[in-house]
CSV table of C-alpha atoms in Angstrom, one decimal:
chain,number,residue,atom,x,y,z
A,1356,UNK,CA,30.4,75.1,-79.7
A,1357,UNK,CA,30.3,74.0,-76.0
A,1358,UNK,CA,33.1,72.0,-74.5
A,1359,UNK,CA,31.0,68.9,-74.4
A,1360,UNK,CA,30.0,69.4,-78.1
A,1361,UNK,CA,33.7,69.7,-78.9
A,1362,UNK,CA,34.4,66.5,-77.1
A,1363,UNK,CA,31.7,64.7,-79.0
A,1364,UNK,CA,33.1,65.9,-82.3
A,1365,UNK,CA,36.6,64.7,-81.2
A,1366,UNK,CA,35.3,61.3,-80.1
A,1367,UNK,CA,33.2,60.8,-83.3
A,1368,UNK,CA,36.2,61.7,-85.5
A,1369,UNK,CA,38.5,59.4,-83.5
A,1370,UNK,CA,36.2,56.4,-83.7
A,1371,UNK,CA,34.7,57.0,-87.2
A,1372,UNK,CA,36.3,53.8,-88.4
A,1373,UNK,CA,35.0,51.8,-85.5
A,1374,UNK,CA,31.5,50.3,-85.0
A,1375,UNK,CA,29.7,50.8,-81.7
A,1376,UNK,CA,29.3,49.4,-79.0
A,1377,UNK,CA,32.7,50.5,-77.9
A,1378,UNK,CA,34.4,52.1,-74.9
A,1379,UNK,CA,37.1,54.8,-74.8
A,1380,UNK,CA,39.4,56.5,-72.4
A,1381,UNK,CA,40.4,60.1,-73.2
A,1382,UNK,CA,44.1,60.1,-72.2
A,1383,UNK,CA,44.2,63.9,-71.9
A,1384,UNK,CA,41.4,63.7,-69.3
A,1385,UNK,CA,42.9,60.6,-67.6
A,1386,UNK,CA,46.3,62.3,-67.2
A,1387,UNK,CA,44.7,65.5,-66.0
A,1388,UNK,CA,42.8,63.5,-63.4
A,1389,UNK,CA,45.9,61.7,-62.3
A,1390,UNK,CA,47.7,65.1,-61.8
A,1391,UNK,CA,44.7,66.3,-59.6
A,1392,UNK,CA,44.9,63.2,-57.4
A,1393,UNK,CA,48.7,63.8,-56.8
A,1394,UNK,CA,48.1,67.5,-56.1
A,1395,UNK,CA,45.4,66.7,-53.5
A,1396,UNK,CA,47.6,64.0,-51.9
A,1397,UNK,CA,50.1,66.7,-51.2
A,1398,UNK,CA,53.3,64.6,-51.2
A,1399,UNK,CA,51.8,61.3,-49.9
A,1400,UNK,CA,51.9,58.4,-52.5
A,1401,UNK,CA,48.7,57.4,-54.1
A,1402,UNK,CA,48.0,53.6,-54.2
A,1403,UNK,CA,45.9,52.8,-57.3
A,1404,UNK,CA,42.7,50.9,-56.7
A,1405,UNK,CA,42.8,48.3,-59.5
A,1406,UNK,CA,39.1,47.6,-59.4
A,1407,UNK,CA,38.5,51.1,-60.6
A,1408,UNK,CA,40.7,50.7,-63.6
A,1409,UNK,CA,40.7,47.0,-64.6
A,1410,UNK,CA,43.1,47.5,-67.5
A,1411,UNK,CA,46.8,46.6,-67.1
A,1412,UNK,CA,48.0,49.1,-69.7
A,1413,UNK,CA,46.4,51.9,-67.9
A,1414,UNK,CA,47.6,50.7,-64.5
A,1415,UNK,CA,51.1,50.7,-66.0
A,1416,UNK,CA,50.5,54.2,-67.3
A,1417,UNK,CA,49.4,55.8,-64.0
A,1418,UNK,CA,52.1,54.0,-62.0
A,1419,UNK,CA,54.8,55.4,-64.3
A,1420,UNK,CA,53.8,58.9,-63.1
A,1421,UNK,CA,55.3,60.6,-60.1
A,1422,UNK,CA,53.2,60.5,-57.0
A,1423,UNK,CA,51.7,57.0,-57.5
A,1424,UNK,CA,53.1,53.8,-55.9
A,1425,UNK,CA,51.5,50.3,-55.6
A,1426,UNK,CA,48.2,48.8,-56.3
A,1427,UNK,CA,45.1,48.0,-54.2
A,1428,UNK,CA,43.5,44.8,-55.6
A,1429,UNK,CA,40.1,43.3,-55.0
A,1430,UNK,CA,40.5,39.5,-55.1
A,1431,UNK,CA,43.4,37.2,-54.3
A,1432,UNK,CA,43.3,35.7,-57.8
A,1433,UNK,CA,43.7,39.2,-59.3
A,1434,UNK,CA,46.5,40.0,-56.8
A,1435,UNK,CA,48.5,36.9,-57.9
A,1436,UNK,CA,47.9,37.6,-61.6
A,1437,UNK,CA,49.1,41.2,-61.2
A,1438,UNK,CA,52.2,40.0,-59.2
A,1439,UNK,CA,53.0,37.4,-61.9
A,1440,UNK,CA,52.6,40.2,-64.4
A,1441,UNK,CA,55.4,42.2,-62.8
A,1442,UNK,CA,53.6,44.5,-60.3
A,1443,UNK,CA,55.6,44.2,-57.1
A,1444,UNK,CA,53.4,45.9,-54.5
A,1445,UNK,CA,49.9,44.7,-54.4
A,1446,UNK,CA,47.6,45.2,-51.4
A,1447,UNK,CA,44.5,43.0,-51.4
A,1448,UNK,CA,41.8,45.3,-50.0
A,1449,UNK,CA,39.3,42.5,-48.9
A,1450,UNK,CA,39.7,39.2,-47.0
A,1451,UNK,CA,39.7,36.1,-49.1
A,1452,UNK,CA,38.6,32.5,-48.8
A,1453,UNK,CA,40.6,31.4,-51.9
A,1454,UNK,CA,42.4,28.3,-50.6
A,1455,UNK,CA,44.1,27.5,-53.9
A,1456,UNK,CA,45.3,31.1,-54.1
A,1457,UNK,CA,46.7,31.0,-50.6
A,1458,UNK,CA,48.5,27.7,-51.3
A,1459,UNK,CA,50.1,29.4,-54.4
A,1460,UNK,CA,51.0,32.5,-52.3
A,1461,UNK,CA,52.6,30.5,-49.5
A,1462,UNK,CA,54.6,28.4,-51.9
A,1463,UNK,CA,56.2,31.2,-54.0
A,1464,UNK,CA,58.7,33.6,-52.6
A,1465,UNK,CA,58.2,36.2,-55.3
A,1466,UNK,CA,54.4,36.3,-54.9
A,1467,UNK,CA,54.7,36.3,-51.1
A,1468,UNK,CA,57.0,39.4,-51.3
A,1469,UNK,CA,54.7,41.2,-53.6
A,1470,UNK,CA,51.2,40.6,-52.2
A,1471,UNK,CA,49.8,41.8,-48.9
A,1472,UNK,CA,46.5,40.2,-47.7
A,1473,UNK,CA,43.8,41.7,-45.6
A,1474,UNK,CA,42.6,40.3,-42.3
A,1475,UNK,CA,40.4,41.4,-39.5
A,1476,UNK,CA,39.6,38.0,-37.8
A,1477,UNK,CA,41.9,35.2,-36.4
A,1478,UNK,CA,39.6,32.8,-38.3
A,1479,UNK,CA,41.1,34.2,-41.5
A,1480,UNK,CA,44.6,33.3,-40.4
A,1481,UNK,CA,43.5,29.8,-39.6
A,1482,UNK,CA,42.0,29.4,-43.1
A,1483,UNK,CA,45.3,30.6,-44.7
A,1484,UNK,CA,47.3,28.1,-42.6
A,1485,UNK,CA,45.0,25.3,-43.5
A,1486,UNK,CA,45.4,26.2,-47.2
A,1487,UNK,CA,49.2,26.4,-47.2
A,1488,UNK,CA,49.7,22.9,-48.5
A,1489,UNK,CA,53.3,22.8,-47.4
A,1490,UNK,CA,54.1,26.4,-48.4
A,1491,UNK,CA,56.4,28.0,-45.9
A,1492,UNK,CA,56.6,31.6,-47.1
A,1493,UNK,CA,55.7,34.4,-44.6
A,1494,UNK,CA,52.4,36.0,-45.5
A,1495,UNK,CA,52.3,39.8,-45.4
A,1496,UNK,CA,49.2,41.0,-43.5
A,1497,UNK,CA,47.3,44.3,-43.4
A,1498,UNK,CA,44.8,44.9,-40.6
A,1499,UNK,CA,41.5,46.7,-41.6
A,1500,UNK,CA,39.9,49.3,-39.3
A,1501,UNK,CA,36.2,49.9,-39.3
A,1502,UNK,CA,35.7,53.6,-40.2
A,1503,UNK,CA,31.9,53.9,-39.7
A,1504,UNK,CA,30.6,56.9,-37.8
A,1505,UNK,CA,28.4,55.8,-34.8
A,1506,UNK,CA,26.0,58.2,-33.2
A,1507,UNK,CA,23.6,58.0,-30.3
A,1508,UNK,CA,25.5,55.3,-28.5
A,1509,UNK,CA,25.8,53.2,-31.7
A,1510,UNK,CA,22.1,53.3,-32.5
A,1511,UNK,CA,22.9,55.2,-35.7
A,1512,UNK,CA,25.6,53.9,-38.0
A,1513,UNK,CA,26.9,55.7,-41.1
A,1514,UNK,CA,29.4,53.8,-43.2
A,1515,UNK,CA,30.0,50.4,-44.9
A,1516,UNK,CA,29.9,47.2,-42.9
A,1517,UNK,CA,33.4,46.0,-43.3
A,1518,UNK,CA,35.8,45.1,-40.5
A,1519,UNK,CA,34.8,44.2,-36.9
A,1520,UNK,CA,37.9,45.9,-35.6
A,1521,UNK,CA,37.0,49.4,-34.4
A,1522,UNK,CA,38.9,50.4,-31.2
A,1523,UNK,CA,42.7,50.8,-30.8
A,1524,UNK,CA,42.6,47.9,-28.3
A,1525,UNK,CA,40.8,45.6,-30.8
A,1526,UNK,CA,43.2,46.3,-33.7
A,1527,UNK,CA,46.3,46.0,-31.4
A,1528,UNK,CA,44.9,42.6,-30.1
A,1529,UNK,CA,44.6,41.5,-33.7
A,1530,UNK,CA,48.2,42.6,-34.4
A,1531,UNK,CA,49.3,40.5,-31.4
A,1532,UNK,CA,47.3,37.5,-32.7
A,1533,UNK,CA,49.2,37.7,-36.0
A,1534,UNK,CA,52.5,38.2,-34.2
A,1535,UNK,CA,52.0,35.0,-32.2
A,1536,UNK,CA,51.2,32.9,-35.3
A,1537,UNK,CA,54.3,31.7,-37.2
A,1538,UNK,CA,54.3,32.4,-40.9
A,1539,UNK,CA,52.6,35.8,-40.8
A,1540,UNK,CA,53.8,39.4,-40.5
A,1541,UNK,CA,51.8,42.6,-40.0
A,1542,UNK,CA,53.0,45.2,-42.4
A,1543,UNK,CA,50.1,47.7,-42.7
A,1544,UNK,CA,46.8,49.1,-41.6
A,1545,UNK,CA,44.0,50.1,-43.9
A,1546,UNK,CA,40.9,52.2,-43.2
A,1547,UNK,CA,38.5,53.1,-46.1
A,1548,UNK,CA,36.1,55.9,-45.2
A,1549,UNK,CA,33.6,55.2,-47.9
A,1550,UNK,CA,30.9,57.4,-46.4
A,1551,UNK,CA,33.3,60.3,-46.9
A,1552,UNK,CA,35.3,59.3,-50.0
A,1553,UNK,CA,32.4,57.7,-51.9
A,1554,UNK,CA,29.4,59.9,-51.2
A,1555,UNK,CA,28.9,63.2,-53.0
A,1556,UNK,CA,28.1,66.2,-50.9
A,1557,UNK,CA,26.5,68.4,-53.5
A,1558,UNK,CA,23.4,66.5,-54.8
A,1559,UNK,CA,21.7,68.3,-57.6
A,1560,UNK,CA,18.4,69.7,-56.6
A,1561,UNK,CA,18.7,68.5,-53.0
A,1562,UNK,CA,20.2,71.4,-51.0
A,1563,UNK,CA,19.0,70.1,-47.6
A,1564,UNK,CA,20.3,66.6,-48.2
A,1565,UNK,CA,23.6,68.0,-49.4
A,1566,UNK,CA,24.0,70.1,-46.3
A,1567,UNK,CA,23.2,67.1,-44.1
A,1568,UNK,CA,25.8,65.0,-45.9
A,1569,UNK,CA,28.5,67.8,-45.5
A,1570,UNK,CA,27.7,68.0,-41.8
A,1571,UNK,CA,27.9,64.2,-41.4
A,1572,UNK,CA,31.2,64.0,-43.3
A,1573,UNK,CA,32.8,66.8,-41.3
A,1574,UNK,CA,31.8,65.0,-38.1
A,1575,UNK,CA,33.0,61.7,-39.5
A,1576,UNK,CA,36.4,63.1,-40.5
A,1577,UNK,CA,37.0,64.5,-37.1
A,1578,UNK,CA,36.1,61.3,-35.3
A,1579,UNK,CA,38.0,59.1,-37.6
A,1580,UNK,CA,41.2,61.2,-37.6
A,1581,UNK,CA,41.3,61.0,-33.9
A,1582,UNK,CA,40.5,57.3,-33.7
A,1583,UNK,CA,42.8,56.3,-36.6
A,1584,UNK,CA,45.8,58.1,-34.9
A,1585,UNK,CA,45.1,56.2,-31.7
A,1586,UNK,CA,44.9,52.9,-33.6
A,1587,UNK,CA,48.2,53.5,-35.3
A,1588,UNK,CA,49.9,54.3,-32.0
A,1589,UNK,CA,48.5,51.2,-30.5
A,1590,UNK,CA,49.6,48.9,-33.4
A,1591,UNK,CA,53.0,50.5,-33.6
A,1592,UNK,CA,53.5,49.5,-29.9
A,1593,UNK,CA,53.1,45.9,-31.1
A,1594,UNK,CA,54.6,46.3,-34.6
A,1595,UNK,CA,57.3,49.1,-34.5
A,1596,UNK,CA,58.3,48.5,-38.1
A,1597,UNK,CA,54.8,49.0,-39.6
A,1598,UNK,CA,55.4,49.8,-43.3
A,1599,UNK,CA,52.2,51.7,-44.2
A,1600,UNK,CA,48.9,53.2,-43.1
A,1601,UNK,CA,46.5,53.4,-46.0
A,1602,UNK,CA,43.4,55.5,-46.0
A,1603,UNK,CA,41.1,57.6,-48.1
A,1604,UNK,CA,39.5,57.3,-51.6
A,1605,UNK,CA,38.9,59.6,-54.5
A,1606,UNK,CA,36.4,61.9,-52.7
A,1607,UNK,CA,38.5,62.4,-49.6
A,1608,UNK,CA,42.1,62.5,-50.8
A,1609,UNK,CA,43.1,65.9,-49.4
A,1610,UNK,CA,41.3,65.4,-46.1
A,1611,UNK,CA,42.9,62.0,-45.5
A,1612,UNK,CA,46.3,63.1,-46.6
A,1613,UNK,CA,46.2,65.9,-44.0
A,1614,UNK,CA,46.3,63.2,-41.2
A,1615,UNK,CA,49.8,62.6,-39.9
A,1616,UNK,CA,49.0,59.0,-39.1
A,1617,UNK,CA,48.3,58.2,-42.7
A,1618,UNK,CA,51.3,57.4,-44.9
A,1619,UNK,CA,49.5,56.7,-48.3
A,1620,UNK,CA,46.2,57.4,-50.0
A,1621,UNK,CA,44.1,54.9,-52.0
A,1622,UNK,CA,42.3,56.2,-55.1
A,1623,UNK,CA,41.2,54.9,-58.5
A,1624,UNK,CA,37.8,56.1,-59.5
A,1625,UNK,CA,39.2,59.7,-59.9
A,1626,UNK,CA,41.1,58.6,-62.9
A,1627,UNK,CA,38.0,57.7,-65.0
A,1628,UNK,CA,35.6,60.1,-63.1
A,1629,UNK,CA,32.3,58.2,-63.7
A,1630,UNK,CA,29.0,60.0,-63.0
A,1631,UNK,CA,28.9,59.1,-59.3
A,1632,UNK,CA,31.8,61.6,-58.8
A,1633,UNK,CA,30.0,64.6,-60.2
A,1634,UNK,CA,28.4,65.7,-56.9
A,1635,UNK,CA,31.5,66.7,-54.9
A,1636,UNK,CA,32.5,70.1,-53.5
A,1637,UNK,CA,36.0,68.9,-52.7
A,1638,UNK,CA,37.2,68.3,-56.2
A,1639,UNK,CA,36.1,68.2,-59.9
A,1640,UNK,CA,37.5,65.9,-62.5
A,1641,UNK,CA,37.1,65.4,-66.2
A,1642,UNK,CA,35.1,62.4,-67.5
A,1643,UNK,CA,37.8,60.2,-69.1
A,1644,UNK,CA,36.0,56.9,-69.7
A,1645,UNK,CA,32.9,56.7,-71.8
A,1646,UNK,CA,31.0,54.1,-73.9
A,1647,UNK,CA,29.1,54.5,-77.2
A,1648,UNK,CA,26.0,52.7,-78.4
A,1649,UNK,CA,24.8,52.9,-82.0
A,1650,UNK,CA,21.5,54.3,-83.1
A,1651,UNK,CA,19.5,51.4,-84.6
A,1652,UNK,CA,15.9,52.8,-84.8
A,1653,UNK,CA,14.1,56.1,-85.2
A,1654,UNK,CA,10.6,55.3,-83.8
A,1655,UNK,CA,9.3,58.8,-84.2
A,1656,UNK,CA,9.8,62.5,-83.7
A,1657,UNK,CA,12.1,63.2,-80.8
A,1658,UNK,CA,13.0,59.5,-80.3
A,1659,UNK,CA,15.9,57.2,-81.2
A,1660,UNK,CA,16.7,53.8,-80.0
A,1661,UNK,CA,20.2,52.6,-79.4
A,1662,UNK,CA,21.5,49.0,-79.0
A,1663,UNK,CA,21.9,47.9,-75.4
A,1664,UNK,CA,23.3,50.2,-72.8
A,1665,UNK,CA,21.6,48.8,-69.7
A,1666,UNK,CA,24.8,48.6,-67.5
A,1667,UNK,CA,23.7,49.2,-63.9
A,1668,UNK,CA,26.4,49.6,-61.3
A,1669,UNK,CA,26.7,47.7,-58.0
A,1670,UNK,CA,25.3,49.1,-54.7
A,1671,UNK,CA,21.9,50.0,-53.5
A,1672,UNK,CA,19.6,50.1,-56.5
A,1673,UNK,CA,18.6,53.5,-57.7
A,1674,UNK,CA,18.7,56.0,-60.6
A,1675,UNK,CA,22.2,57.0,-59.6
A,1676,UNK,CA,23.5,53.5,-60.4
A,1677,UNK,CA,22.5,53.8,-64.1
A,1678,UNK,CA,24.5,55.2,-67.0
A,1679,UNK,CA,23.4,58.5,-68.4
A,1680,UNK,CA,23.3,59.6,-72.0
A,1681,UNK,CA,26.0,62.3,-72.2
A,1682,UNK,CA,26.6,63.2,-75.9
A,1683,UNK,CA,24.8,64.7,-77.7
A,1684,UNK,CA,23.6,66.8,-74.8
A,1685,UNK,CA,19.8,66.8,-74.1
A,1686,UNK,CA,18.9,63.2,-74.4
A,1687,UNK,CA,17.1,61.3,-71.6
A,1688,UNK,CA,15.6,57.9,-70.9
A,1689,UNK,CA,12.0,57.0,-71.6
A,1690,UNK,CA,10.7,56.7,-67.9
A,1691,UNK,CA,8.6,53.7,-69.0
A,1692,UNK,CA,11.7,51.7,-70.2
A,1693,UNK,CA,15.0,53.1,-68.9
A,1694,UNK,CA,18.2,51.7,-70.2
A,1695,UNK,CA,17.7,48.1,-71.4
A,1696,UNK,CA,19.9,45.1,-71.9
A,1697,UNK,CA,19.2,44.9,-75.6
A,1698,UNK,CA,17.8,48.3,-76.6
A,1699,UNK,CA,17.4,51.7,-75.0
A,1700,UNK,CA,15.0,54.4,-76.3
A,1701,UNK,CA,16.2,58.0,-75.9
A,1702,UNK,CA,14.0,61.1,-75.9
A,1703,UNK,CA,14.7,64.7,-76.7
A,1704,UNK,CA,15.1,67.1,-79.6
A,1705,UNK,CA,18.7,66.0,-80.3
A,1706,UNK,CA,17.3,62.7,-81.4
A,1707,UNK,CA,16.0,64.3,-84.6
A,1708,UNK,CA,19.5,65.0,-85.7
A,1709,UNK,CA,20.8,61.5,-85.2
A,1710,UNK,CA,20.9,59.0,-88.1
A,1711,UNK,CA,20.9,55.2,-87.9
A,1712,UNK,CA,24.5,54.2,-87.2
A,1713,UNK,CA,25.4,57.4,-85.3
A,1714,UNK,CA,26.9,57.0,-81.9
A,1715,UNK,CA,25.4,58.1,-78.6
A,1716,UNK,CA,28.0,58.5,-75.8
A,1717,UNK,CA,27.2,57.5,-72.3
A,1718,UNK,CA,28.8,57.9,-68.9
A,1719,UNK,CA,28.6,54.9,-66.5
A,1720,UNK,CA,28.1,55.1,-62.8
A,1721,UNK,CA,31.1,53.3,-61.2
A,1722,UNK,CA,34.6,53.4,-62.6
A,1723,UNK,CA,36.0,50.0,-63.3
A,1724,UNK,CA,32.7,48.1,-63.7
A,1725,UNK,CA,32.5,49.4,-67.3
A,1726,UNK,CA,35.4,47.1,-68.1
A,1727,UNK,CA,33.3,44.0,-67.3
A,1728,UNK,CA,31.2,45.0,-70.4
A,1729,UNK,CA,33.9,45.6,-72.9
A,1730,UNK,CA,37.0,43.6,-73.8
A,1731,UNK,CA,39.0,46.6,-75.1
A,1732,UNK,CA,39.4,50.3,-74.4
A,1733,UNK,CA,40.3,52.6,-77.3
A,1734,UNK,CA,42.7,55.2,-76.1
A,1735,UNK,CA,42.1,58.7,-77.5
A,1736,UNK,CA,44.6,61.6,-77.7
A,1737,UNK,CA,43.1,64.7,-79.4
A,1738,UNK,CA,40.9,63.3,-82.1
A,1739,UNK,CA,42.9,60.1,-82.8
A,1740,UNK,CA,42.8,56.6,-81.4
A,1741,UNK,CA,46.4,56.0,-80.5
A,1742,UNK,CA,46.1,52.5,-79.1
A,1743,UNK,CA,43.6,49.8,-78.3
A,1744,UNK,CA,44.3,47.9,-75.1
A,1745,UNK,CA,42.6,44.9,-73.5
A,1746,UNK,CA,40.6,45.2,-70.3
A,1747,UNK,CA,40.8,42.4,-67.7
A,1748,UNK,CA,37.9,40.8,-69.5
A,1749,UNK,CA,39.8,41.1,-72.8
A,1750,UNK,CA,42.6,39.2,-71.3
A,1751,UNK,CA,40.2,36.5,-70.2
A,1752,UNK,CA,40.3,37.5,-66.5
A,1753,UNK,CA,37.0,37.8,-64.7
A,1754,UNK,CA,37.7,37.9,-61.0
A,1755,UNK,CA,34.2,38.4,-59.6
């Protein structure tokens, strides 16, 4: 029996009393992946990206482990909810225009101490001030650095379009703008190198593309390390008591941790290891989060149909954004239909061994987005469900 077949047998036994659709997290794999992130961070704390987990019970679990400290959130409403729930170090990774949220933040000393907001433009400071509604708490601020690699005088850009702040002088000027404005304090710098951390460099069947990605990423790492160090020096000249410099992501943990200027690493997807993280030479993890759909039809030889399953991930549309049938091994989509919202035909010889009611296990593409489809995660240890915990959705929280 292959390792994957053994996993299927475990998951089927553990969930035999449960009807699909359902989602699971294999805690043995989850904990193993957490250990790997800590090992690669090499002594620097890992800040957990909440959008990649979206389950408070699992956020609690990972933060209880040595090597993890703090959360990186994705909306202000989520940040405030987490802080009210007892999480005392929440870094909001994206600028916000949530005026009601800023009024709450500015009016509550506990929330203001726990939540740090992201800015990269003086207009964002003005919006926060206009939203205060009489709240006088000092707002903790993190400045975001653009990490994109620019080549040929800027004619070629590789990387996400995020912050307009790129040079040491620009980030330092923004730090001075914050310092001049009462009611704000710069406490950190963030730089997310998504073109390194979030792009696999070993694309199956694409050796030339893979080599080009590795070359790009090596160039980008060198350029960013030098520029990030200069940015930190420039900002520390304005803010000597800077608390943290955050960088990285699941795919770049060890490279980012090697930079002296970086004090903490951000990661989250590496806990679940969805399918987008299969194509990396820098690390390998164990798939920890999966979902199961039930067989509801047997249209013919070598074909079964499961209920639903069409859960595409965000980002540029393409086959890599789709879930993949994982267990039993050997199933594939009908190219004329693909994964559907209501039904999904699956082709392959393993279909002939599946009965109506059996489960087919899938891996999704992007980590936390699975939790927008399910209100609960069944936590498996060995071949037993040891707990069932709510996702954000299961707690009635849908932040985007």
